[in-house]
mmCIF file of C-alpha atoms and ligand atoms in Angstrom:
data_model
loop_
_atom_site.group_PDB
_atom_site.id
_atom_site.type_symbol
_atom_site.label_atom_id
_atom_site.label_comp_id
_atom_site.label_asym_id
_atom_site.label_seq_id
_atom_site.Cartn_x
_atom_site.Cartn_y
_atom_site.Cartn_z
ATOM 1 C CA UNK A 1 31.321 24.444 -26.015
ATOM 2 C CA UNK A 2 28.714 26.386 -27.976
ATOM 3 C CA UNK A 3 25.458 24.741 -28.292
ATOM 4 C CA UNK A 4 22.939 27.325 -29.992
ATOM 5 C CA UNK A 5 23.213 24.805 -32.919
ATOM 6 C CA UNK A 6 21.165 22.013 -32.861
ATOM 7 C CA UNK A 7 22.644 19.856 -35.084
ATOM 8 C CA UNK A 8 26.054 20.591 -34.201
ATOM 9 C CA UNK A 9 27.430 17.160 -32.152
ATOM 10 C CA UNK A 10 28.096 16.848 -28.127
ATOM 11 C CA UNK A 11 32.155 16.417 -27.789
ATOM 12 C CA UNK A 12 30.950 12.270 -27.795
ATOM 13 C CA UNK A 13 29.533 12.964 -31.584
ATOM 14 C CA UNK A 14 26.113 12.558 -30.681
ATOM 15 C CA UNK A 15 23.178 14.647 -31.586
ATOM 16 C CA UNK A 16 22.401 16.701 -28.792
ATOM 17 C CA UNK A 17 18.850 16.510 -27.264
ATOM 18 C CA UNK A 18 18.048 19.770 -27.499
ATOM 19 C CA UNK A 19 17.403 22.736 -30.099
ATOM 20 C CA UNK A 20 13.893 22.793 -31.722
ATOM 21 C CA UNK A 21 12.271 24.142 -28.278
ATOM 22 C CA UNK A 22 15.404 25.173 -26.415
ATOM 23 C CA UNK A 23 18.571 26.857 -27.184
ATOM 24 C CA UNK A 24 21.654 27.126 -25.495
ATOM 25 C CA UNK A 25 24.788 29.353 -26.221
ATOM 26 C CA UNK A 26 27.949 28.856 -24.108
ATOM 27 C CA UNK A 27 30.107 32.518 -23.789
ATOM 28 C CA UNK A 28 32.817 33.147 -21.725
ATOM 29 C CA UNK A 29 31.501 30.684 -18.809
ATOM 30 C CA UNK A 30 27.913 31.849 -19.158
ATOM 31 C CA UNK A 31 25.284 29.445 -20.777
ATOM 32 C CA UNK A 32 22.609 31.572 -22.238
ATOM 33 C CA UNK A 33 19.274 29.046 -22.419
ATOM 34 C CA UNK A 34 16.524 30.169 -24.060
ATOM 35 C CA UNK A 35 13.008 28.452 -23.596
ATOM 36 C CA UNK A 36 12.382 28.518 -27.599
ATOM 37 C CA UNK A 37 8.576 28.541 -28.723
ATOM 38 C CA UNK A 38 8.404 32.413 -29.041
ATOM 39 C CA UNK A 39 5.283 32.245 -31.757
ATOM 40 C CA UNK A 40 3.457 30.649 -28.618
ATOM 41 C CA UNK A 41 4.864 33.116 -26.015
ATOM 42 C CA UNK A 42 7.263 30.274 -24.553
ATOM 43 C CA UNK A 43 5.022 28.350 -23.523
ATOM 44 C CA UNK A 44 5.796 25.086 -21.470
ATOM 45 C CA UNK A 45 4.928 22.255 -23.784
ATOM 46 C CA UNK A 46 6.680 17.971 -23.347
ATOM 47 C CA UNK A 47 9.136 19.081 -25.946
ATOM 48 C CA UNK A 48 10.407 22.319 -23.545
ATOM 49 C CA UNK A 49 10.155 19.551 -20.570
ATOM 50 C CA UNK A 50 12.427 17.173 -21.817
ATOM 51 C CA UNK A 51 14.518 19.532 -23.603
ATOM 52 C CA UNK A 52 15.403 21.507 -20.371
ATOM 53 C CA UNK A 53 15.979 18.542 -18.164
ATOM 54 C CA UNK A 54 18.957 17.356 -21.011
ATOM 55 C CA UNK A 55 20.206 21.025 -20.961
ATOM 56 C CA UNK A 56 20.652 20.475 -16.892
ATOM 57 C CA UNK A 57 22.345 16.960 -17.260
ATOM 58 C CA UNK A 58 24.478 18.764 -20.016
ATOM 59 C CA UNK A 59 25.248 22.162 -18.446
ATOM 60 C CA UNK A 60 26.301 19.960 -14.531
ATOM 61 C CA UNK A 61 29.134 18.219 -16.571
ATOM 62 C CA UNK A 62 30.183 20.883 -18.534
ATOM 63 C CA UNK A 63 33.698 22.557 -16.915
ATOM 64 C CA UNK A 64 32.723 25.689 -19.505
ATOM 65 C CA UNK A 65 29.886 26.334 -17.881
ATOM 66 C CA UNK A 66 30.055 28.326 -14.426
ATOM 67 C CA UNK A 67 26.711 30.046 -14.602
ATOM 68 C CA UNK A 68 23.063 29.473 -15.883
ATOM 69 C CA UNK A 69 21.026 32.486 -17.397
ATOM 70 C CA UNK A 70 17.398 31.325 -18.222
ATOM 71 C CA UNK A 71 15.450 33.354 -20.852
ATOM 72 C CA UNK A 72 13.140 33.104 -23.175
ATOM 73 C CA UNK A 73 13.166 33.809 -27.165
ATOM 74 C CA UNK A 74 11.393 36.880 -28.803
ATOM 75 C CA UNK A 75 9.097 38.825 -26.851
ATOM 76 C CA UNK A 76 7.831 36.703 -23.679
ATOM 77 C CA UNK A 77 9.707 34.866 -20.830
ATOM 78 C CA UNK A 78 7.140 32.065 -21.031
ATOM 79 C CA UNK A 79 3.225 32.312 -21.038
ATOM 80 C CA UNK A 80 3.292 29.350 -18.193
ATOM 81 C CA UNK A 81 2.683 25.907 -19.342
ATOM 82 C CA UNK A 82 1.445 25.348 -22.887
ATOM 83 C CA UNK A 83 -2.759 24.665 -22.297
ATOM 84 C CA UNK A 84 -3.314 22.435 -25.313
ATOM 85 C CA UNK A 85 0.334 20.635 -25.356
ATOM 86 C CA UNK A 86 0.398 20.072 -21.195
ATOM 87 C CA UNK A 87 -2.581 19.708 -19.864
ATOM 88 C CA UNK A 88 -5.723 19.377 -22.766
ATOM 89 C CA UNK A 89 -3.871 16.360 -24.415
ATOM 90 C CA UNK A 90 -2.106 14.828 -21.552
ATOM 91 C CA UNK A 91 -5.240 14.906 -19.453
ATOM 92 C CA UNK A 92 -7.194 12.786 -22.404
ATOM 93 C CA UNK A 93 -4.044 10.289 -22.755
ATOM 94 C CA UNK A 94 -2.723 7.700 -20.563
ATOM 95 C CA UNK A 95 -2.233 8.263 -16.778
ATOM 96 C CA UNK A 96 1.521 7.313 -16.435
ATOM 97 C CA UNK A 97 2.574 9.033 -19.419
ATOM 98 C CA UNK A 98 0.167 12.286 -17.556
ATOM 99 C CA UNK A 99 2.779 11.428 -14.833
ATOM 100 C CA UNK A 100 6.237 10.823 -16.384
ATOM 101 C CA UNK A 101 5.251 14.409 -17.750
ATOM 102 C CA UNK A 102 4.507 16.541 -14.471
ATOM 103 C CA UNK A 103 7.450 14.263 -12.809
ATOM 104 C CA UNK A 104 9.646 15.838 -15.765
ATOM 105 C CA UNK A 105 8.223 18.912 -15.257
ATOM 106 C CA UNK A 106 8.365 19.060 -11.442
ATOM 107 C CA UNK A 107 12.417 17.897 -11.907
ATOM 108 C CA UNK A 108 13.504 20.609 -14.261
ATOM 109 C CA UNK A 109 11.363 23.407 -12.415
ATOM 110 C CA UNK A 110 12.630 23.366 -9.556
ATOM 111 C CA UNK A 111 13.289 20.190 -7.721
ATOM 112 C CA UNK A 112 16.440 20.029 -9.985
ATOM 113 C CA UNK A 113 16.691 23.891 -10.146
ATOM 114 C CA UNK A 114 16.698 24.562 -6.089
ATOM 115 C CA UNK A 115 19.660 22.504 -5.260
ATOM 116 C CA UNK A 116 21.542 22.233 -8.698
ATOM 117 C CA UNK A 117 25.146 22.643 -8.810
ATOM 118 C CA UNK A 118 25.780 25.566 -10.443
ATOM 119 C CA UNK A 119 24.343 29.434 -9.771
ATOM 120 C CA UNK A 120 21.061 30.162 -11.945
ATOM 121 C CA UNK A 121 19.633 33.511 -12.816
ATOM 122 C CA UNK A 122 15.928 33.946 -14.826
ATOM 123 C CA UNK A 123 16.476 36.533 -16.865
ATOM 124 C CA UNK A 124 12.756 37.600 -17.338
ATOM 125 C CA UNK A 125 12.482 39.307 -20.513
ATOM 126 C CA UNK A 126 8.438 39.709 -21.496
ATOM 127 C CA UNK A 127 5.517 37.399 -20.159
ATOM 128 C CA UNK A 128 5.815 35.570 -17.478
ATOM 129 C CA UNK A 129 2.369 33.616 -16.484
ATOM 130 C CA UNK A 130 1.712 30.963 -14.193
ATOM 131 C CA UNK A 131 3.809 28.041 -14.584
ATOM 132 C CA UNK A 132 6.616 30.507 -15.571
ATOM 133 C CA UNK A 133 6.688 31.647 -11.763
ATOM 134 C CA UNK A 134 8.008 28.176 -10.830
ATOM 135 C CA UNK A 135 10.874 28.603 -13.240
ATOM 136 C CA UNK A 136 11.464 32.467 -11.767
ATOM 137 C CA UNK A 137 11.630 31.468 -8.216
ATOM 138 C CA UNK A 138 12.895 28.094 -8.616
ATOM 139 C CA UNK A 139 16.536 30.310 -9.968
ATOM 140 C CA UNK A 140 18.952 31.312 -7.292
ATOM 141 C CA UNK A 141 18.656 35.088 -8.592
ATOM 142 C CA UNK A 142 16.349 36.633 -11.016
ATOM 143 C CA UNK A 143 15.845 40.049 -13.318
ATOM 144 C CA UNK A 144 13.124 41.499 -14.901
ATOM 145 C CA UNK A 145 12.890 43.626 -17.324
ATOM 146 C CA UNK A 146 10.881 47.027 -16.130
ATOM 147 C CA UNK A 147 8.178 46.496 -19.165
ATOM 148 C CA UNK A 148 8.317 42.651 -18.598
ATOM 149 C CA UNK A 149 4.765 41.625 -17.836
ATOM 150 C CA UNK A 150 3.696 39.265 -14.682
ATOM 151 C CA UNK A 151 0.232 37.303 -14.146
ATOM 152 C CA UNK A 152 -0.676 34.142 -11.702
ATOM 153 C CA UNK A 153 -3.605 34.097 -14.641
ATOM 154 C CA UNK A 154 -4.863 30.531 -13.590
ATOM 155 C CA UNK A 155 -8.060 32.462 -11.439
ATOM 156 C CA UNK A 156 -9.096 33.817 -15.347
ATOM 157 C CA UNK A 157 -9.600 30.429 -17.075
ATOM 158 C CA UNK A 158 -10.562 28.611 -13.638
ATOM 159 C CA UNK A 159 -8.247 26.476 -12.012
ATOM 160 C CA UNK A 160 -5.951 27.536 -9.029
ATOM 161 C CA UNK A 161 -1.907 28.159 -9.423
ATOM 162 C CA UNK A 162 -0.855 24.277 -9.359
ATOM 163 C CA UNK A 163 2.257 22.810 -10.463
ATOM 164 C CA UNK A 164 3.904 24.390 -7.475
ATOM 165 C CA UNK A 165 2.933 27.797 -8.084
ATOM 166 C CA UNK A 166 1.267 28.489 -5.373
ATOM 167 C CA UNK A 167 3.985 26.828 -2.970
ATOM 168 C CA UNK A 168 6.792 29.043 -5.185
ATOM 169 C CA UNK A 169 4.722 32.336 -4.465
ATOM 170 C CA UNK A 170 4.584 31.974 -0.862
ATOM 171 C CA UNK A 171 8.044 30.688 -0.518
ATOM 172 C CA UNK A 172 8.588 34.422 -1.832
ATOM 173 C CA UNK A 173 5.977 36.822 -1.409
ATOM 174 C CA UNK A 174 4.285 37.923 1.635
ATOM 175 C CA UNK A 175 0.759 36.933 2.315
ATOM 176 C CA UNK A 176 -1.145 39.574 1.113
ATOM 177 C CA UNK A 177 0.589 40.111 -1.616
ATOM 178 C CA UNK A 178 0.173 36.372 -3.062
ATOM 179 C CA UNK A 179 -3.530 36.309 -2.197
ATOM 180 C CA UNK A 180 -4.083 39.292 -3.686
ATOM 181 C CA UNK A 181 -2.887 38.194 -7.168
ATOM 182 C CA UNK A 182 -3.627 34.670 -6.858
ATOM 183 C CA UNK A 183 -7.171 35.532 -6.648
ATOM 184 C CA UNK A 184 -7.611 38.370 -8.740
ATOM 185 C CA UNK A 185 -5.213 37.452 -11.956
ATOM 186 C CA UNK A 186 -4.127 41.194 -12.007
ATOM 187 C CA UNK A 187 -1.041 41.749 -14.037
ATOM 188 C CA UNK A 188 1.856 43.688 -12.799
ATOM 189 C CA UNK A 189 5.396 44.667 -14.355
ATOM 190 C CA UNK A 190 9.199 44.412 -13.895
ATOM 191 C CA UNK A 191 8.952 47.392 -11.191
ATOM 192 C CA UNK A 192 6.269 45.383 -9.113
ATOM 193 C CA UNK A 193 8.084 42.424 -9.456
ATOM 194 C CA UNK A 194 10.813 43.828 -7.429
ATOM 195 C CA UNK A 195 8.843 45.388 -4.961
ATOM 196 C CA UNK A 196 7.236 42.221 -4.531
ATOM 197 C CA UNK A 197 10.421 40.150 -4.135
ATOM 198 C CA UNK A 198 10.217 37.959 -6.440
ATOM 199 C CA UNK A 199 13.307 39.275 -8.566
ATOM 200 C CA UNK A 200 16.176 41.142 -7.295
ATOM 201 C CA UNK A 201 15.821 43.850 -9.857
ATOM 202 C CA UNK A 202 14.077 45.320 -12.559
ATOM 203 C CA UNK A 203 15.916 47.392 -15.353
ATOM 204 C CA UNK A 204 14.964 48.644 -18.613
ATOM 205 C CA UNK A 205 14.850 46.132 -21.540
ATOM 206 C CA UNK A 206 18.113 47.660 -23.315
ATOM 207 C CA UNK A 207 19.939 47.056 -20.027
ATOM 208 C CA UNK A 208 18.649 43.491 -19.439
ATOM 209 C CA UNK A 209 21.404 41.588 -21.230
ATOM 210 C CA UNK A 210 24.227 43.509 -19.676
ATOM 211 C CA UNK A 211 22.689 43.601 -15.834
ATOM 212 C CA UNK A 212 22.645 39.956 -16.368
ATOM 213 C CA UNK A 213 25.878 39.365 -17.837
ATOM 214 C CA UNK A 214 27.349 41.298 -15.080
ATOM 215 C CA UNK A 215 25.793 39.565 -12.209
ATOM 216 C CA UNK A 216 26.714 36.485 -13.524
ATOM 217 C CA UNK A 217 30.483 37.367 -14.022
ATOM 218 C CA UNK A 218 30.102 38.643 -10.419
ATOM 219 C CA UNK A 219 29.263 34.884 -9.669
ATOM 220 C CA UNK A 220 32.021 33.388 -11.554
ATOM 221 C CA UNK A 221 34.489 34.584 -9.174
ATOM 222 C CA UNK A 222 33.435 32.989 -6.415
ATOM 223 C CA UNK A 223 34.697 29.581 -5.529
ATOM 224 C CA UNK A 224 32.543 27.136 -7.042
ATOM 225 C CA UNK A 225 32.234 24.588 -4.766
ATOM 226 C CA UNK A 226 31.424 26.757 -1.886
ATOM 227 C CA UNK A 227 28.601 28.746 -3.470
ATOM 228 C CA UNK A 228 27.114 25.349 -4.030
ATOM 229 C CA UNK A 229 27.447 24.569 -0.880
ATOM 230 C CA UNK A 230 26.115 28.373 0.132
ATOM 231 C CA UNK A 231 22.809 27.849 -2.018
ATOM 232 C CA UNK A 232 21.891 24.493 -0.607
ATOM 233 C CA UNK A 233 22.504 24.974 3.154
ATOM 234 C CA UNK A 234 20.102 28.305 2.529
ATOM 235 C CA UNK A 235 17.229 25.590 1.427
ATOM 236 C CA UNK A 236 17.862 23.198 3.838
ATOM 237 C CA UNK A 237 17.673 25.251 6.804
ATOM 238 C CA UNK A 238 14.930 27.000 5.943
ATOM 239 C CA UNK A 239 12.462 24.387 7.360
ATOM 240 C CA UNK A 240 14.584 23.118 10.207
ATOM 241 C CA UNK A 241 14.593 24.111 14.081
ATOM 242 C CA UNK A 242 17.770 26.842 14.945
ATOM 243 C CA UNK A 243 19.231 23.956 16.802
ATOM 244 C CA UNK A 244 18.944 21.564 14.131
ATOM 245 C CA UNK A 245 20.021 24.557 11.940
ATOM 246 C CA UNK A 246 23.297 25.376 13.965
ATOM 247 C CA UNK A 247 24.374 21.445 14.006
ATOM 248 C CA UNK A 248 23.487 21.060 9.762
ATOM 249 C CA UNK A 249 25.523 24.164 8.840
ATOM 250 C CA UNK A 250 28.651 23.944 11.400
ATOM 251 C CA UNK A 251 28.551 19.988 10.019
ATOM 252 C CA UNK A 252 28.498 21.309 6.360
ATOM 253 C CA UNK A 253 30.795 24.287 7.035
ATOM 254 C CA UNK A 254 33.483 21.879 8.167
ATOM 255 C CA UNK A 255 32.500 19.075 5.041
ATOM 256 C CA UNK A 256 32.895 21.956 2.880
ATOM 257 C CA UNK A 257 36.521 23.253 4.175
ATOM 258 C CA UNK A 258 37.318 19.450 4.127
ATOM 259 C CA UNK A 259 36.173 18.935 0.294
ATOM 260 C CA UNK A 260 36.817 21.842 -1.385
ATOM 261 C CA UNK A 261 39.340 21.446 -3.884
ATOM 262 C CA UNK A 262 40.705 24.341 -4.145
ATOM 263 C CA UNK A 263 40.648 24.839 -0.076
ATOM 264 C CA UNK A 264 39.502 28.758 0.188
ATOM 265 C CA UNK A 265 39.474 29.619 3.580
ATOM 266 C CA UNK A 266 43.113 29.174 3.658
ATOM 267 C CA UNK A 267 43.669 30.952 0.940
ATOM 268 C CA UNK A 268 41.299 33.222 1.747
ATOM 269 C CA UNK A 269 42.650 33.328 5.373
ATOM 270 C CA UNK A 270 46.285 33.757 3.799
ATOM 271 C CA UNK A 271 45.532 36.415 1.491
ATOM 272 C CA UNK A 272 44.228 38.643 4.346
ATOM 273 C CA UNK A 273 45.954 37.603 7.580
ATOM 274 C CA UNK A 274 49.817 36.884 5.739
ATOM 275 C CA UNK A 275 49.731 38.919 2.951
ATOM 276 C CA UNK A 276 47.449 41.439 3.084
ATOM 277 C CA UNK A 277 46.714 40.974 -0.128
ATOM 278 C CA UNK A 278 43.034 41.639 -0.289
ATOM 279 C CA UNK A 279 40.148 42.615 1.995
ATOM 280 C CA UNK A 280 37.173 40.348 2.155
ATOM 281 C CA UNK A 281 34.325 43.072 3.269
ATOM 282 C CA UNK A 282 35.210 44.848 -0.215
ATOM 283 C CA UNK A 283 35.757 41.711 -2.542
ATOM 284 C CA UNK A 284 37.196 37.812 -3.580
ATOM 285 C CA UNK A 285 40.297 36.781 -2.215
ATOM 286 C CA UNK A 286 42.572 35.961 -5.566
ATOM 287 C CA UNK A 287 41.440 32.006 -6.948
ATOM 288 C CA UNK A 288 44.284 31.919 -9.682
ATOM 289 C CA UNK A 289 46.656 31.928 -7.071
HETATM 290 N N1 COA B 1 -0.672 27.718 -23.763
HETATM 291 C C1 COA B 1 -0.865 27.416 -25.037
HETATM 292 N N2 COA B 1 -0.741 28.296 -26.051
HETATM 293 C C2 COA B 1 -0.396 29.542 -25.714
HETATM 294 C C3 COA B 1 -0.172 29.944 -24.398
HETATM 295 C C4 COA B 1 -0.314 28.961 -23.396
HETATM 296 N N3 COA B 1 -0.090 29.213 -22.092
HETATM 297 N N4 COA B 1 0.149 31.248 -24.401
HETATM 298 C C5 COA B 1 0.155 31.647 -25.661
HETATM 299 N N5 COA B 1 -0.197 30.629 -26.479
HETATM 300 C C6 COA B 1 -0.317 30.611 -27.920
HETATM 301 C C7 COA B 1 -1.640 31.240 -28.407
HETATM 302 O O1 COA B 1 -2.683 30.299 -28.358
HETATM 303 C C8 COA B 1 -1.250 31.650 -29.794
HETATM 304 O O2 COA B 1 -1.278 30.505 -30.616
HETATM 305 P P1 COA B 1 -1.812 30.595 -32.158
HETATM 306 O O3 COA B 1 -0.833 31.509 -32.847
HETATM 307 O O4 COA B 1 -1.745 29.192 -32.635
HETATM 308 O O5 COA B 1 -3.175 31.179 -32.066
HETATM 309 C C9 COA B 1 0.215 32.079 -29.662
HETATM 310 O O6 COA B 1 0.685 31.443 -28.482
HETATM 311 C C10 COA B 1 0.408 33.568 -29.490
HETATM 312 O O7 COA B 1 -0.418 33.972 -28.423
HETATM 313 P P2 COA B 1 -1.272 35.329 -28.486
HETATM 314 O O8 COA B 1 -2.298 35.215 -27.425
HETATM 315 O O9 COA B 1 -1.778 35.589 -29.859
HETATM 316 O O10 COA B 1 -0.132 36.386 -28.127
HETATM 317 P P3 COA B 1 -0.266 37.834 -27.493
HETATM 318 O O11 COA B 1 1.109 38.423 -27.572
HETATM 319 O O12 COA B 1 -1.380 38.590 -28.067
HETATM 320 O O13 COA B 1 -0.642 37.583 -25.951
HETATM 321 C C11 COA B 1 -0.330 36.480 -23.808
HETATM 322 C C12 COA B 1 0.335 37.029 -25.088
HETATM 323 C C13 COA B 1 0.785 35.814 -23.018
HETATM 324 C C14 COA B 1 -0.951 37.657 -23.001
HETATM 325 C C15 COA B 1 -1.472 35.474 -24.166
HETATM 326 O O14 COA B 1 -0.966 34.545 -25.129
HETATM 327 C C16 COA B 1 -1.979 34.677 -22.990
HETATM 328 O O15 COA B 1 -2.805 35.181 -22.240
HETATM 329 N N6 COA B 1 -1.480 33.429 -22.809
HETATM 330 C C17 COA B 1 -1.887 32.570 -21.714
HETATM 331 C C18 COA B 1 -1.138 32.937 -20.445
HETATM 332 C C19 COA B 1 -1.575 32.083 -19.286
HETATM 333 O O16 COA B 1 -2.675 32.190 -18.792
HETATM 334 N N7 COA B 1 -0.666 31.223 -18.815
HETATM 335 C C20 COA B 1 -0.883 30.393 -17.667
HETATM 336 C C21 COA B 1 -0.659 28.988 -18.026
HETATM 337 S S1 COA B 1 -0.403 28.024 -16.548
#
């Protein structure tokens, strides 16, 4: 499936519900989604909202799709949610509609986004602002480009990192380091946002696409199922006691074994005990097997 058009149809026929602020290209097992408002740096507006939770409905059922990249068009990642479109004319409207928005919002950032089916990487090409940090760390992995620029900006026009910002940063960064640009809006780069841990690397711009593609090819041969499985025992057990901890993942260990359809730890366990066919410190055991 390649969805960058958005008038082409869904296999059904139907329109799709997405296009004017988000784009999606399907290559080789890699869905390429771009937030898509680049004259207004990306910005997080209803239409981006919606847009991005269809994309996530769309992209889980999709057997083409193995991995997520999220980027953003032209020259920013996304300024952080738009200030006219999500909070000015929102805040003057009706309550519930105020709150089917943020719910929307809260879904596709990351309450969708932590435990979603399928491996995510931001790809974080230009500005990323405020509410753009919830997308970021709400992405299993994420890459910056070295000249990429970062800013929790909320301190400069006077409110404090909401959303979940603030929750996102400290989930990732280390005390000092989140207080330090939560309260003074300083800006920082690709290069900082690796030191800072909240991507896994930085590279130069020309090498973004590549990196990106590479790490996410790296994903696709993994079993499926069990890096699903991988990502959301990591959340779970970050807030729970060790014994709690030991019981959930020995529990989800054995449900994943159990469930996995394509059973890897006996292939895996086959591969390298029989066969001797692979070694499993240095890569994949074989999946076309
Ligand atoms: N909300 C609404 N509109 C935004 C926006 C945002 N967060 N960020 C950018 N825009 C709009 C601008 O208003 C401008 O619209 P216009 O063409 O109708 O005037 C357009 O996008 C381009 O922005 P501009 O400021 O001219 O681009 P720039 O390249 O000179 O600067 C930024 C880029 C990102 C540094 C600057 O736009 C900015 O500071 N944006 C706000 C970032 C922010 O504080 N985000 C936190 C939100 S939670």
């Amino acid at each position: 499936m390649t969805a960058s058009n958005p008038s082409s149809p869904t296999r059904d026929g139907a329109e799709k519900p997405w296009g004017e602020f988000v784009t999606v290209t399907v290559e080789d097992g890699i869905a390429w989604i771009a937030l898509n408002r680049p004259d207004k740096r990306n910005a997080i507006n209803p239409g981006i909202v919606y847009e991005m939770n269809a994309v996530l409905d769309a992209m889980e059922e999709d057997d083409d799709v193995r991995v997520l990249v999220i980027t953003g068009a032209g020259d920013a990642f996304s300024a952080g949610q738009d200030l006219k479109e999500y909070f000015r004319i929102p805040d003057a409207g009706p309550a519930l509609d105020r709150e089917r928005l943020y719910r929307a919002n809260a879904a596709w950032q990351w309450r969708r986004m932590m435990h979603y089916p399928k491996p995510t990487i931001a790809m974080v090409n230009g500005w990323c602002f405020g509410g753009a940090f919830q997308v970021l760390i709400g992405c299993d992995l994420a890459i910056a480009a070295d000249e990429a620029t970062f800013g929790l900006s909320e301190i400069n026009w006077g409110i404090i990192p909401a959303g979940i910002v603030t929750k996102s940063v400290a989930e990732v960064m280390s005390q000092r380091d989140a207080l330090y640009y939560i309260m003074t809006g300083e800006n920082f780069d690709g290069k900082r946002a690796h030191e800072l841990g909240l991507v896994n690397f930085s590279v130069p711009r020309s090498e973004l696409h590549a990196r990106t593609k590479k790490l996410a090819d790296t994903l696709k041969e993994k079993n499926p199922f069990v890096l699903r499985a991988a990502k959301s025992a990591y959340h779970h057990v970050k807030s729970m006691s060790w014994d709690s901890a030991l019981e959930y993942l020995m529990a989800k260990s054995d449900q994943t074994k159990f469930r996995d359809p394509e059973q890897g730890d006996q292939q895996g366990m086959k591969q390298f005990l029989d066969e001797k066919a692979f070694k499993p410190g240095l890569q994949s055991y074989d999946r076309n097997r």
